[in-house]
Coordinates of C-alpha atoms in Angstrom, one line a residue:
Chain A
M181 CA 36.6 165.9 1.1
T182 CA 33.9 163.9 -0.5
L183 CA 33.2 163.4 -3.6
P184 CA 30.2 162.8 -5.7
H185 CA 29.0 159.4 -6.1
A186 CA 28.5 160.1 -10.0
S187 CA 31.9 161.5 -11.2
D188 CA 33.6 158.6 -9.5
S189 CA 31.7 156.3 -11.2
A190 CA 32.6 158.2 -14.8
V191 CA 36.0 158.2 -14.3
G192 CA 35.7 154.3 -13.7
E193 CA 34.2 154.7 -17.0
N194 CA 36.7 156.8 -18.6
R195 CA 39.3 154.7 -17.5
A196 CA 37.8 151.7 -18.7
R197 CA 37.5 153.1 -22.2
L198 CA 41.1 154.1 -21.7
R199 CA 42.4 150.6 -20.8
A200 CA 41.0 149.2 -23.7
R201 CA 41.8 151.6 -25.8
A202 CA 45.3 150.9 -24.8
L203 CA 44.6 147.4 -25.4
L204 CA 43.9 147.3 -28.7
P205 CA 47.2 148.0 -30.8
L206 CA 48.0 144.6 -29.0
A207 CA 45.0 142.9 -29.7
G208 CA 45.5 144.2 -33.8
M209 CA 49.6 142.6 -33.4
A210 CA 48.0 139.2 -32.3
I211 CA 45.9 139.3 -35.0
V212 CA 48.3 140.0 -37.3
L213 CA 50.4 137.4 -36.1
A214 CA 48.2 135.3 -36.2
L215 CA 47.9 136.0 -39.6
V216 CA 51.6 135.5 -40.5
F217 CA 51.7 131.9 -39.0
F218 CA 48.9 131.1 -41.0
A219 CA 50.7 131.9 -43.5
L220 CA 53.7 130.4 -42.9
D221 CA 51.6 127.2 -42.4
W222 CA 50.3 128.4 -46.2
V223 CA 53.7 128.1 -47.7
G224 CA 54.3 125.5 -45.6
T225 CA 58.6 125.0 -45.8
D226 CA 61.1 125.3 -43.1
Y227 CA 62.9 127.8 -44.8
A228 CA 59.8 130.0 -43.7
Y229 CA 59.8 128.6 -40.1
L230 CA 63.4 129.6 -40.1
A231 CA 62.8 133.1 -41.8
A232 CA 60.4 133.8 -39.0
Y233 CA 62.1 132.5 -36.0
T234 CA 65.1 134.6 -36.7
V235 CA 62.5 137.4 -37.3
L236 CA 61.0 136.7 -33.9
Q237 CA 64.3 135.4 -31.9
Y238 CA 65.3 139.7 -33.0
V239 CA 61.5 140.8 -31.6
V240 CA 62.6 139.7 -28.5
L241 CA 66.2 140.7 -27.8
A242 CA 65.2 144.4 -28.9
T243 CA 62.3 144.7 -26.6
A244 CA 64.3 142.9 -23.9
W245 CA 67.1 145.3 -24.6
N246 CA 64.8 147.9 -24.5
I247 CA 63.7 147.8 -21.1
L248 CA 67.0 148.8 -19.8
G249 CA 68.2 150.5 -22.6
G250 CA 65.4 152.9 -23.5
Y251 CA 63.5 152.7 -20.5
A252 CA 66.4 153.5 -18.6
G253 CA 69.0 154.9 -20.7
Y254 CA 71.3 152.2 -19.4
V255 CA 73.1 150.8 -22.4
N256 CA 74.0 147.0 -22.5
F257 CA 76.6 146.1 -25.2
A258 CA 76.7 142.4 -23.9
S259 CA 73.4 141.1 -25.4
A260 CA 75.2 138.3 -27.2
A261 CA 76.8 137.6 -24.0
F262 CA 73.1 137.2 -22.0
F263 CA 71.4 135.1 -25.3
A264 CA 75.1 133.3 -24.8
V265 CA 74.0 132.3 -21.2
G266 CA 70.7 130.8 -22.8
V267 CA 72.6 129.4 -25.6
Y268 CA 75.0 127.6 -23.4
T269 CA 72.3 126.8 -20.7
S270 CA 70.3 125.4 -22.5
V271 CA 73.4 122.7 -24.3
I272 CA 74.5 121.5 -20.7
V273 CA 70.5 121.1 -20.0
Y274 CA 70.6 118.8 -22.9
K275 CA 73.8 117.5 -22.7
T276 CA 73.0 116.1 -18.9
V277 CA 69.2 115.5 -18.3
K278 CA 67.3 116.5 -21.2
L279 CA 64.6 118.5 -20.0
P280 CA 62.0 119.6 -22.3
L281 CA 62.5 122.9 -24.1
I282 CA 59.5 124.6 -22.8
A283 CA 61.6 123.3 -19.0
T284 CA 64.3 124.7 -20.3
M285 CA 63.9 128.0 -21.3
P286 CA 62.7 129.4 -17.6
L287 CA 66.6 128.1 -16.0
A288 CA 68.1 129.3 -19.0
A289 CA 66.2 132.9 -18.3
V290 CA 67.2 132.6 -14.4
A291 CA 70.8 131.8 -15.3
A292 CA 71.4 134.9 -17.8
G293 CA 69.1 137.1 -15.1
L294 CA 71.4 136.0 -12.4
L295 CA 74.2 137.2 -14.5
G296 CA 72.5 140.7 -15.3
L297 CA 72.2 140.9 -11.0
G298 CA 75.8 140.4 -10.9
V299 CA 77.1 142.6 -13.3
G300 CA 74.8 145.4 -12.0
Y301 CA 75.6 145.2 -8.7
L302 CA 79.2 145.7 -9.6
T303 CA 79.1 149.0 -11.8
L304 CA 75.5 150.1 -11.8
R305 CA 75.8 152.1 -8.9
L306 CA 78.8 154.0 -10.9
R307 CA 78.1 156.2 -14.1
G308 CA 75.8 154.8 -16.5
T309 CA 79.2 154.7 -19.1
F310 CA 80.6 152.5 -16.5
F311 CA 78.6 150.1 -16.6
S312 CA 78.1 150.1 -20.9
I313 CA 82.2 149.7 -20.7
A314 CA 81.5 146.1 -18.5
T315 CA 78.7 145.1 -20.2
L316 CA 81.4 145.3 -24.0
A317 CA 83.9 142.9 -22.3
L318 CA 81.6 140.4 -20.3
S319 CA 80.9 139.8 -24.5
V320 CA 84.7 138.8 -24.1
V321 CA 85.3 137.3 -21.4
M322 CA 82.3 135.2 -21.3
S323 CA 83.3 133.6 -25.1
T324 CA 86.6 132.9 -23.4
L325 CA 84.9 130.9 -20.6
V326 CA 83.2 129.2 -23.0
V327 CA 86.2 128.5 -25.0
N328 CA 87.9 127.3 -22.8
W329 CA 85.2 124.8 -21.0
A330 CA 85.6 121.6 -23.3
Y331 CA 82.3 119.5 -22.0
V332 CA 80.3 122.0 -23.6
G333 CA 82.6 122.3 -27.3
G334 CA 85.0 124.6 -26.2
S335 CA 86.2 126.8 -29.3
R336 CA 85.3 123.5 -31.7
G337 CA 81.5 123.7 -31.3
V338 CA 78.9 121.0 -30.3
Y339 CA 76.4 119.2 -32.1
V340 CA 72.6 119.3 -31.1
L341 CA 70.2 116.5 -32.4
R342 CA 67.2 117.9 -33.0
P343 CA 63.5 115.6 -33.8
Q344 CA 62.4 115.6 -37.1
T345 CA 59.0 116.1 -35.6
I346 CA 56.7 116.4 -32.4
D347 CA 53.5 115.6 -31.0
F348 CA 50.7 118.0 -31.7
F349 CA 53.0 120.7 -33.3
G350 CA 53.5 118.2 -36.3
P351 CA 57.5 119.2 -37.8
Y352 CA 60.4 120.7 -34.9
T353 CA 61.2 124.0 -37.1
R354 CA 57.5 124.4 -37.2
Y355 CA 57.3 123.7 -33.0
L356 CA 60.7 126.3 -32.6
C357 CA 58.6 128.9 -34.3
I358 CA 55.4 128.6 -32.4
V359 CA 57.7 128.8 -28.9
M360 CA 59.4 131.7 -29.8
L361 CA 56.6 133.7 -31.2
I362 CA 55.1 132.8 -27.3
M363 CA 58.2 133.9 -26.2
A364 CA 57.7 137.1 -28.7
I365 CA 54.3 138.0 -27.5
L366 CA 55.5 137.6 -23.3
S367 CA 58.4 139.7 -23.7
I368 CA 56.2 142.5 -25.6
V369 CA 53.2 142.5 -22.8
I370 CA 56.4 142.4 -20.0
A371 CA 57.7 145.4 -22.0
R372 CA 54.2 146.9 -22.3
A373 CA 53.5 146.1 -18.6
V374 CA 56.8 147.8 -17.2
E375 CA 56.1 150.8 -19.5
R376 CA 52.8 151.6 -18.2
S377 CA 53.6 150.9 -14.6
W378 CA 55.4 152.3 -11.7
F379 CA 58.6 150.6 -12.3
G380 CA 58.9 152.1 -16.0
R381 CA 58.1 154.8 -14.5
G382 CA 60.7 154.8 -11.8
L383 CA 62.5 154.1 -14.9
A384 CA 62.4 156.8 -17.1
A385 CA 62.7 159.3 -14.0
L386 CA 65.6 158.3 -13.8
K387 CA 66.4 158.4 -17.3
D388 CA 66.0 161.9 -17.0
D389 CA 67.3 162.6 -14.0
E390 CA 68.8 160.2 -12.0
I391 CA 69.7 162.3 -8.4
A392 CA 66.9 164.5 -9.5
A393 CA 64.8 160.6 -8.7
E394 CA 66.8 159.0 -6.4
C395 CA 65.6 162.9 -4.0
A396 CA 62.1 162.4 -5.0
G397 CA 62.1 159.2 -3.6
V398 CA 62.6 156.3 -6.4
P399 CA 64.4 153.7 -5.8
S400 CA 67.4 154.0 -8.5
L401 CA 69.8 151.1 -7.5
R402 CA 67.0 148.7 -7.5
L403 CA 64.7 149.8 -10.3
K404 CA 68.2 149.8 -12.4
L405 CA 68.9 145.8 -11.4
A406 CA 65.6 145.0 -11.4
A407 CA 66.0 145.9 -15.7
T408 CA 68.8 144.4 -15.8
A409 CA 68.1 141.0 -14.5
L410 CA 64.7 140.8 -16.5
S411 CA 65.9 142.1 -19.6
G412 CA 68.7 139.5 -19.0
A413 CA 66.7 137.0 -18.4
L414 CA 64.3 137.5 -21.7
M415 CA 67.6 137.6 -23.9
G416 CA 69.2 134.8 -21.8
A417 CA 65.0 133.0 -22.7
A418 CA 65.0 133.8 -26.2
G419 CA 69.0 131.6 -26.4
A420 CA 67.5 128.8 -25.3
P421 CA 66.0 127.5 -28.5
F422 CA 69.0 128.4 -30.5
P423 CA 70.8 125.1 -29.8
F424 CA 68.2 123.0 -31.8
F425 CA 67.3 126.1 -34.2
V426 CA 71.6 125.7 -35.5
T427 CA 71.3 121.6 -34.7
Y428 CA 75.7 123.2 -34.2
V429 CA 76.5 125.4 -31.5
D430 CA 80.0 127.5 -30.9
P431 CA 81.4 130.3 -29.8
A432 CA 81.5 132.4 -32.6
T433 CA 77.9 131.7 -33.2
A434 CA 76.4 132.3 -30.3
F435 CA 78.6 134.9 -29.2
G436 CA 77.7 136.1 -32.8
L437 CA 78.5 139.7 -34.1
S438 CA 75.0 139.7 -35.8
I439 CA 73.1 139.5 -32.1
A440 CA 75.1 142.4 -30.6
V441 CA 74.6 144.9 -33.4
N442 CA 71.2 144.2 -34.2
T443 CA 70.0 143.9 -30.6
I444 CA 71.1 147.7 -30.6
A445 CA 70.3 148.4 -33.5
M446 CA 66.5 147.5 -34.2
P447 CA 65.5 149.7 -31.0
L448 CA 67.1 152.7 -32.2
I449 CA 66.0 152.5 -35.7
G450 CA 62.6 152.0 -34.5
G451 CA 62.3 154.2 -31.0
T452 CA 63.3 153.7 -27.8
S453 CA 61.2 155.4 -25.7
T454 CA 57.5 152.6 -26.3
W455 CA 56.9 148.6 -26.7
I456 CA 56.3 149.4 -30.5
G457 CA 59.3 150.8 -31.5
P458 CA 61.6 147.7 -31.0
V459 CA 59.2 145.8 -32.6
I460 CA 58.9 147.8 -35.7
G461 CA 63.1 147.9 -35.8
A462 CA 63.2 144.1 -35.1
V463 CA 60.9 143.2 -38.1
L464 CA 61.8 145.5 -40.8
L465 CA 65.6 144.9 -40.3
G466 CA 65.0 141.3 -39.1
S467 CA 62.8 140.7 -42.5
L468 CA 65.2 142.9 -44.4
Q469 CA 67.9 141.1 -43.6
Q470 CA 66.0 137.3 -44.1
I471 CA 65.5 138.7 -48.0
A472 CA 69.1 140.1 -47.8
T473 CA 71.4 137.5 -47.0
V474 CA 69.7 135.3 -49.9
T475 CA 70.7 138.2 -52.4
I476 CA 74.1 139.4 -50.8
S477 CA 76.7 138.8 -48.6
S478 CA 75.8 138.6 -44.4
A479 CA 79.1 140.9 -43.7
L480 CA 77.7 143.6 -46.2
N481 CA 74.3 142.9 -45.0
L482 CA 75.8 143.6 -41.5
L483 CA 77.5 146.8 -42.8
I484 CA 73.9 147.8 -43.9
V485 CA 72.7 147.6 -40.6
G486 CA 75.3 149.6 -38.9
V487 CA 75.3 152.3 -41.2
L488 CA 71.3 152.5 -41.0
M489 CA 72.1 152.7 -37.2
V490 CA 74.6 155.5 -36.7
I491 CA 72.1 157.3 -39.3
F492 CA 69.3 157.1 -37.3
I493 CA 70.9 158.0 -34.5
T494 CA 72.5 161.5 -35.8
L495 CA 69.6 162.4 -37.4
A496 CA 66.2 160.7 -36.1
P497 CA 67.1 160.0 -32.6
N498 CA 63.6 158.9 -31.7
G499 CA 63.6 156.6 -34.4
I500 CA 60.9 155.3 -36.9
V501 CA 58.6 156.2 -34.1
G502 CA 59.0 159.6 -33.7
L503 CA 59.5 159.9 -37.2
V504 CA 55.7 159.3 -37.1
Q505 CA 55.0 161.4 -34.1
K506 CA 57.0 164.0 -35.9
I507 CA 54.4 164.4 -39.1
R508 CA 51.0 163.4 -37.1
E509 CA 52.0 166.4 -35.0
R510 CA 53.0 168.8 -38.4
R511 CA 49.6 167.2 -39.8
A512 CA 47.6 168.6 -36.4
Chain B
M35 CA 107.8 124.5 -6.8
L36 CA 108.8 128.2 -9.1
N37 CA 110.6 127.9 -11.7
W38 CA 112.4 131.2 -11.8
D39 CA 114.1 130.9 -15.6
L40 CA 109.6 131.2 -16.4
L41 CA 108.9 133.5 -14.2
S42 CA 111.6 135.8 -15.0
N43 CA 110.8 135.8 -18.4
A44 CA 106.8 135.5 -17.9
L45 CA 107.8 139.6 -16.5
V46 CA 110.0 140.9 -18.5
S47 CA 107.3 139.9 -21.5
G48 CA 104.6 141.5 -19.1
V49 CA 106.4 144.8 -19.0
L50 CA 107.2 144.3 -22.4
L51 CA 103.5 144.0 -23.6
G52 CA 102.5 146.3 -20.7
G53 CA 104.4 149.5 -23.1
F54 CA 102.8 148.6 -25.6
Y55 CA 99.7 148.4 -23.9
C56 CA 100.5 151.9 -23.0
A57 CA 100.5 153.6 -27.1
V58 CA 97.1 151.2 -26.9
A59 CA 95.0 153.2 -24.1
V60 CA 96.7 156.8 -24.0
G61 CA 94.2 157.5 -26.7
I62 CA 91.3 156.6 -24.5
T63 CA 93.0 158.3 -20.9
I64 CA 92.7 161.1 -23.5
A65 CA 89.4 160.8 -24.8
F66 CA 87.8 159.0 -21.8
G67 CA 89.3 160.4 -19.0
M68 CA 90.3 163.9 -20.3
L69 CA 87.3 165.0 -22.3
D70 CA 84.8 162.5 -21.0
I71 CA 83.7 161.0 -24.2
V72 CA 83.3 157.1 -24.1
N73 CA 85.1 156.3 -27.8
I74 CA 84.3 152.3 -27.7
A75 CA 85.6 152.5 -31.6
H76 CA 89.0 153.3 -30.0
P77 CA 89.9 149.7 -31.0
A78 CA 89.0 149.6 -34.2
F79 CA 90.9 152.7 -35.3
I80 CA 93.9 151.2 -33.9
M81 CA 93.0 148.0 -36.4
M82 CA 92.7 150.8 -39.2
G83 CA 95.6 151.8 -38.2
A84 CA 97.2 148.2 -38.7
F85 CA 96.1 148.2 -41.5
I86 CA 97.5 151.1 -43.1
A87 CA 101.1 149.3 -42.1
Y88 CA 100.1 146.4 -43.8
F89 CA 98.9 147.6 -46.9
F90 CA 101.6 150.2 -47.2
N91 CA 103.9 147.6 -46.0
T92 CA 103.0 144.5 -48.3
S93 CA 102.7 146.8 -51.5
Y94 CA 104.6 149.4 -51.2
G95 CA 107.2 148.1 -49.3
V96 CA 107.0 150.7 -46.8
D97 CA 108.3 150.2 -42.5
P98 CA 104.9 149.4 -41.0
L99 CA 105.9 152.3 -38.1
L100 CA 106.5 155.1 -40.8
A101 CA 103.7 154.6 -42.8
C102 CA 101.4 155.3 -39.7
V103 CA 103.5 158.1 -38.2
I104 CA 103.0 159.8 -41.7
A105 CA 99.5 158.3 -41.6
A106 CA 98.6 159.8 -38.2
P107 CA 98.3 163.8 -39.4
F108 CA 95.6 162.4 -41.7
A109 CA 94.0 160.8 -38.7
Y110 CA 94.2 163.8 -36.9
I111 CA 92.1 165.6 -39.3
G112 CA 89.7 162.6 -39.0
G113 CA 90.0 162.6 -35.5
R114 CA 88.7 166.6 -35.3
L115 CA 85.6 165.8 -38.1
M116 CA 84.6 163.4 -35.9
Y117 CA 84.3 165.2 -32.8
R118 CA 82.4 168.4 -34.7
L119 CA 80.2 165.5 -35.7
Y120 CA 79.7 164.0 -32.5
Y121 CA 79.3 168.0 -30.8
L122 CA 76.9 169.2 -33.2
A123 CA 74.9 166.0 -33.4
F124 CA 74.8 164.7 -29.1
E125 CA 77.2 166.8 -27.7
R126 CA 75.4 170.0 -27.6
H127 CA 71.6 168.6 -27.0
G128 CA 73.3 166.9 -23.8
E129 CA 72.1 163.3 -25.5
E130 CA 75.6 162.0 -25.4
S131 CA 75.1 158.7 -22.6
L132 CA 72.5 156.5 -24.8
Q133 CA 73.1 158.1 -28.5
G134 CA 76.8 158.8 -28.0
L135 CA 77.7 155.3 -27.0
A136 CA 75.6 154.4 -29.7
F137 CA 77.1 156.1 -32.3
F138 CA 80.5 154.8 -31.3
F139 CA 79.5 151.4 -31.2
G140 CA 78.1 151.9 -34.9
L141 CA 81.4 153.3 -35.6
L142 CA 83.4 150.4 -34.3
F143 CA 81.1 148.0 -36.4
I144 CA 81.4 149.5 -39.3
I145 CA 85.0 149.9 -39.2
E146 CA 85.3 146.5 -38.7
V147 CA 83.4 145.5 -41.0
G148 CA 84.1 147.7 -43.7
L149 CA 88.3 146.2 -42.9
L150 CA 87.0 142.5 -43.0
L151 CA 85.6 143.4 -46.3
I152 CA 88.4 144.3 -47.3
F153 CA 90.7 142.6 -46.1
G154 CA 89.2 139.2 -45.7
V155 CA 89.2 137.4 -41.9
D156 CA 92.6 136.0 -42.8
Y157 CA 95.2 136.9 -40.8
R158 CA 97.6 139.4 -42.1
F159 CA 101.2 139.9 -40.8
V160 CA 104.0 142.7 -42.3
E161 CA 107.5 142.2 -42.9
A162 CA 110.1 144.3 -41.2
R163 CA 114.4 143.5 -40.5
Y164 CA 113.4 143.8 -36.4
I165 CA 110.5 141.0 -36.6
G166 CA 112.0 138.1 -35.4
P167 CA 115.1 138.5 -34.0
G168 CA 115.8 139.7 -30.2
I169 CA 118.4 139.4 -27.8
E170 CA 119.3 136.8 -25.0
I171 CA 120.0 138.3 -21.4
G172 CA 121.1 135.1 -20.0
F173 CA 117.7 133.4 -19.9
V174 CA 115.7 136.0 -20.8
S175 CA 115.2 136.8 -24.1
I176 CA 113.6 140.4 -26.0
P177 CA 112.0 140.1 -28.8
W178 CA 112.9 143.5 -31.0
R179 CA 109.5 143.9 -31.8
M180 CA 108.5 144.2 -27.9
L181 CA 110.7 146.2 -27.0
I182 CA 110.3 148.7 -29.8
G183 CA 106.5 148.4 -28.7
L184 CA 107.7 149.6 -25.1
I185 CA 110.2 152.6 -26.5
V186 CA 107.8 154.0 -28.9
G187 CA 104.5 153.4 -26.1
L188 CA 106.8 155.0 -23.8
A189 CA 107.7 157.9 -25.7
M190 CA 104.0 158.3 -26.9
V191 CA 102.2 158.8 -23.4
G192 CA 106.0 161.0 -22.5
G193 CA 105.1 163.4 -25.9
V194 CA 101.4 163.7 -25.0
A195 CA 102.6 164.4 -21.2
L196 CA 104.7 167.0 -22.0
F197 CA 102.4 168.4 -24.7
N198 CA 100.4 169.0 -22.1
A199 CA 102.4 170.4 -19.2
K200 CA 104.7 172.8 -22.3
T201 CA 102.3 174.2 -24.5
F202 CA 98.7 176.3 -24.1
T203 CA 96.9 174.2 -26.4
G204 CA 98.0 171.2 -23.7
R205 CA 97.3 173.3 -20.4
A206 CA 93.8 174.0 -22.3
I207 CA 93.4 170.7 -22.5
L208 CA 94.1 169.6 -18.8
A209 CA 91.7 173.0 -18.3
V210 CA 88.7 171.1 -20.1
S211 CA 89.3 167.8 -18.1
Q212 CA 89.3 169.6 -14.7
D213 CA 86.6 172.1 -15.4
P214 CA 85.4 173.2 -19.0
G215 CA 82.9 175.5 -17.7
A216 CA 86.1 177.5 -16.0
L217 CA 87.9 177.6 -19.2
R218 CA 85.1 179.4 -20.7
L219 CA 85.0 181.6 -17.9
V220 CA 88.4 182.7 -19.1
G221 CA 88.0 183.2 -22.5
G222 CA 88.9 179.6 -23.9
D223 CA 86.4 177.4 -26.0
P224 CA 86.3 173.8 -24.6
V225 CA 84.7 172.5 -27.7
H226 CA 87.8 173.5 -29.8
V227 CA 90.0 172.3 -27.1
K228 CA 88.3 168.5 -27.0
E229 CA 88.2 169.1 -30.8
I230 CA 92.3 169.4 -30.6
A231 CA 92.4 167.0 -27.9
F232 CA 90.1 164.0 -29.5
G233 CA 92.3 164.6 -33.2
I234 CA 95.4 163.5 -31.2
S235 CA 93.5 160.6 -29.5
I236 CA 92.5 159.2 -32.7
A237 CA 96.2 159.7 -34.0
T238 CA 98.1 157.9 -31.4
A239 CA 95.7 155.2 -31.9
I240 CA 96.8 154.4 -35.3
I241 CA 100.6 154.4 -34.5
A242 CA 99.1 152.0 -32.1
G243 CA 97.8 149.6 -34.9
A244 CA 101.2 149.5 -36.6
L245 CA 103.1 148.9 -33.2
L246 CA 99.7 146.0 -32.5
I247 CA 101.0 144.6 -36.6
I248 CA 104.4 144.4 -35.7
I249 CA 103.9 142.4 -32.5
Q250 CA 101.6 140.2 -33.6
P251 CA 99.6 139.2 -37.5
V252 CA 96.2 140.5 -37.0
E253 CA 92.6 140.1 -38.4
P254 CA 89.7 142.8 -37.9
S255 CA 88.1 141.3 -35.8
I256 CA 90.7 141.0 -33.2
G257 CA 90.2 144.6 -32.0
R258 CA 87.5 143.8 -29.7
D259 CA 89.7 142.2 -27.4
F260 CA 91.2 145.1 -26.7
I261 CA 88.6 147.2 -25.8
G262 CA 88.5 145.5 -22.1
R263 CA 92.1 146.2 -22.4
V264 CA 91.7 150.4 -22.9
F265 CA 88.6 151.0 -20.5
A266 CA 91.0 148.5 -17.5
I267 CA 94.4 150.5 -17.8
C268 CA 92.2 153.7 -18.3
V269 CA 89.6 153.2 -14.9
L270 CA 92.8 151.1 -13.0
G271 CA 95.0 154.4 -13.6
G272 CA 93.1 156.8 -13.1
M273 CA 90.8 157.9 -15.5
T274 CA 93.2 161.1 -16.4
S275 CA 96.9 160.6 -15.1
L276 CA 99.2 160.0 -17.5
P277 CA 101.1 158.4 -15.4
G278 CA 98.3 156.2 -14.0
T279 CA 97.7 155.0 -17.4
V280 CA 101.8 153.8 -17.9
I281 CA 101.6 151.9 -14.7
A282 CA 98.4 150.2 -15.2
A283 CA 99.2 149.1 -19.0
M284 CA 102.4 147.8 -16.7
L285 CA 100.4 145.7 -14.3
L286 CA 98.0 144.4 -16.9
G287 CA 100.8 143.7 -18.8
I288 CA 102.4 141.5 -16.3
A289 CA 98.6 140.0 -15.3
E290 CA 98.3 138.9 -18.7
A291 CA 101.6 137.2 -19.0
L292 CA 101.8 135.9 -15.8
T293 CA 98.1 134.0 -17.0
T294 CA 99.4 132.9 -20.4
T295 CA 102.5 131.6 -18.6
Y296 CA 100.5 129.5 -16.4
L297 CA 96.9 129.2 -17.4
G298 CA 97.6 129.3 -21.0
P299 CA 97.2 132.1 -23.7
S300 CA 93.0 131.6 -24.4
W301 CA 92.7 133.0 -20.8
A302 CA 94.5 136.3 -21.4
P303 CA 91.3 137.9 -23.1
A304 CA 89.1 137.9 -19.5
V305 CA 92.0 139.5 -17.7
S306 CA 91.9 142.7 -18.2
F307 CA 87.6 142.1 -17.6
G308 CA 88.5 140.9 -14.3
I309 CA 90.8 143.7 -13.5
L310 CA 88.2 146.2 -14.5
L311 CA 85.1 144.7 -12.9
L312 CA 87.4 144.2 -9.8
T313 CA 88.6 148.7 -10.1
L314 CA 85.1 149.2 -10.4
G315 CA 83.7 147.2 -7.6
V316 CA 86.4 148.2 -5.1
R317 CA 88.0 150.9 -6.0
P318 CA 86.2 153.3 -8.6
S319 CA 88.9 156.3 -8.4
G320 CA 91.6 153.5 -10.0
I321 CA 94.7 154.0 -8.5
L322 CA 96.2 157.0 -9.4
G323 CA 92.6 158.6 -9.1
R324 CA 91.6 161.7 -6.5

């Protein structure tokens, strides 16, 4: 069968237009982020950089979690463990070879990715709930490991000295903030690429019905393993700058409850079906918490996040994105 | 050189600990094994029980175990209401996997932080005559508080087994665990049966909480250490099997006691995870699974 040449080029043109439209939100976001960054420079205090760093870190974590949790429907409760693998890889590098942060982050990503691969290999062949339960226990076991490992500080923790300034970037806090900004953009680009590729469609298919997907030729175990490793690696990379951010790391902060809860709450509140959901959730909840920690206690703060999450999954299971879509549909 | 004194003490304390783990895990065997409700908030309800015991013990001098036995019927009602909500919000739409898990995770978290805000981060303990002394048989020592854990734990599993075997509702619970569709065909209502069973599951958690605070001082976040334990026991025991739960609980108790004796107590939390991963990797159907 042959098609007329003209319509072929029209299809190509159409596709190009579609692609341009698809890139629009990404470009918009980049502009917004750049503006935020200029605003930070204008404020210029350490606190502003550190607050922005925390929010951006949650953007990375929530986006990473969503690759497995949102696209494939496999709930990973061990985000704190993957994050902590990155944190402690960074601590080990700091205590041995002292590589620059940029070189440490890929190492942290590899370490956390391997952890995801290992746990996934043992549990992903079974029902999804077993994977979730294993990840719940994983955080406990990883913190047990660290507590018993004197070299990385054990339960007493370890101090990490950060330089006051760094060449070209100015204050080190500003540098950390830039690193996390790049990391956030990178993870969003990755999540978006996954979502729109055969990889993401395969994950979506096995989320709907794993047996049907398997029958249709989707290599479900391999896709799940790849998604777990990718998601874990991004979380690990997000953990690598953390020791320099807090300058004192102990298991209680590295395996903190706030990371475990926020990483799940943010995508669920924002909406899990697209890449924008976790970003919205992370920016919204992250900034709210930055404001709230100043005024109320951090425990109460986390309680609010937990309650919000339960309310959202009960009443608005598709998150903020789902709510917006519903309102739009009603108008149309 | 094997030290028999040390080994026999470790084995005995392992069995005692295993008895307590029976109480902790029986609720999960009901909820997760039989009803297919992944209640990861179960340990949080155990902590709730522990703090109920603490509150009534310190404020009114009530025996901790008695306090939780009195509280258990209320927990049963609470559990039924919770299942109603869970059913209406998730199970009815077949969305229990992702959203249901997140729902229970949220509950776990809310309870833990709530307890933290009310009782603080300090370790709390209760007072009762049987906490402290013990009996010595040769060179093996058996503390009363651990013995109570063993007796009550076994009694709870026995009670649930008896209930399931002898009563109509109990047999209906077993029917739900095997085939909810078939139960519907013979005129039973799976939702109603699951509601009752889930209530029982939560009630056992509250009583297990009393045992926990009798055995050791507690603070809100130690509940997390029990997540790995309860699910390791449930999976290792073969999900639905009550005798399997007892065997698995004993095995975990002994494994943890040996680890504590020979490697140090700080390694004990990792044991359950090892067992869980090993079971899932090698034999997902557990010891007594079909």
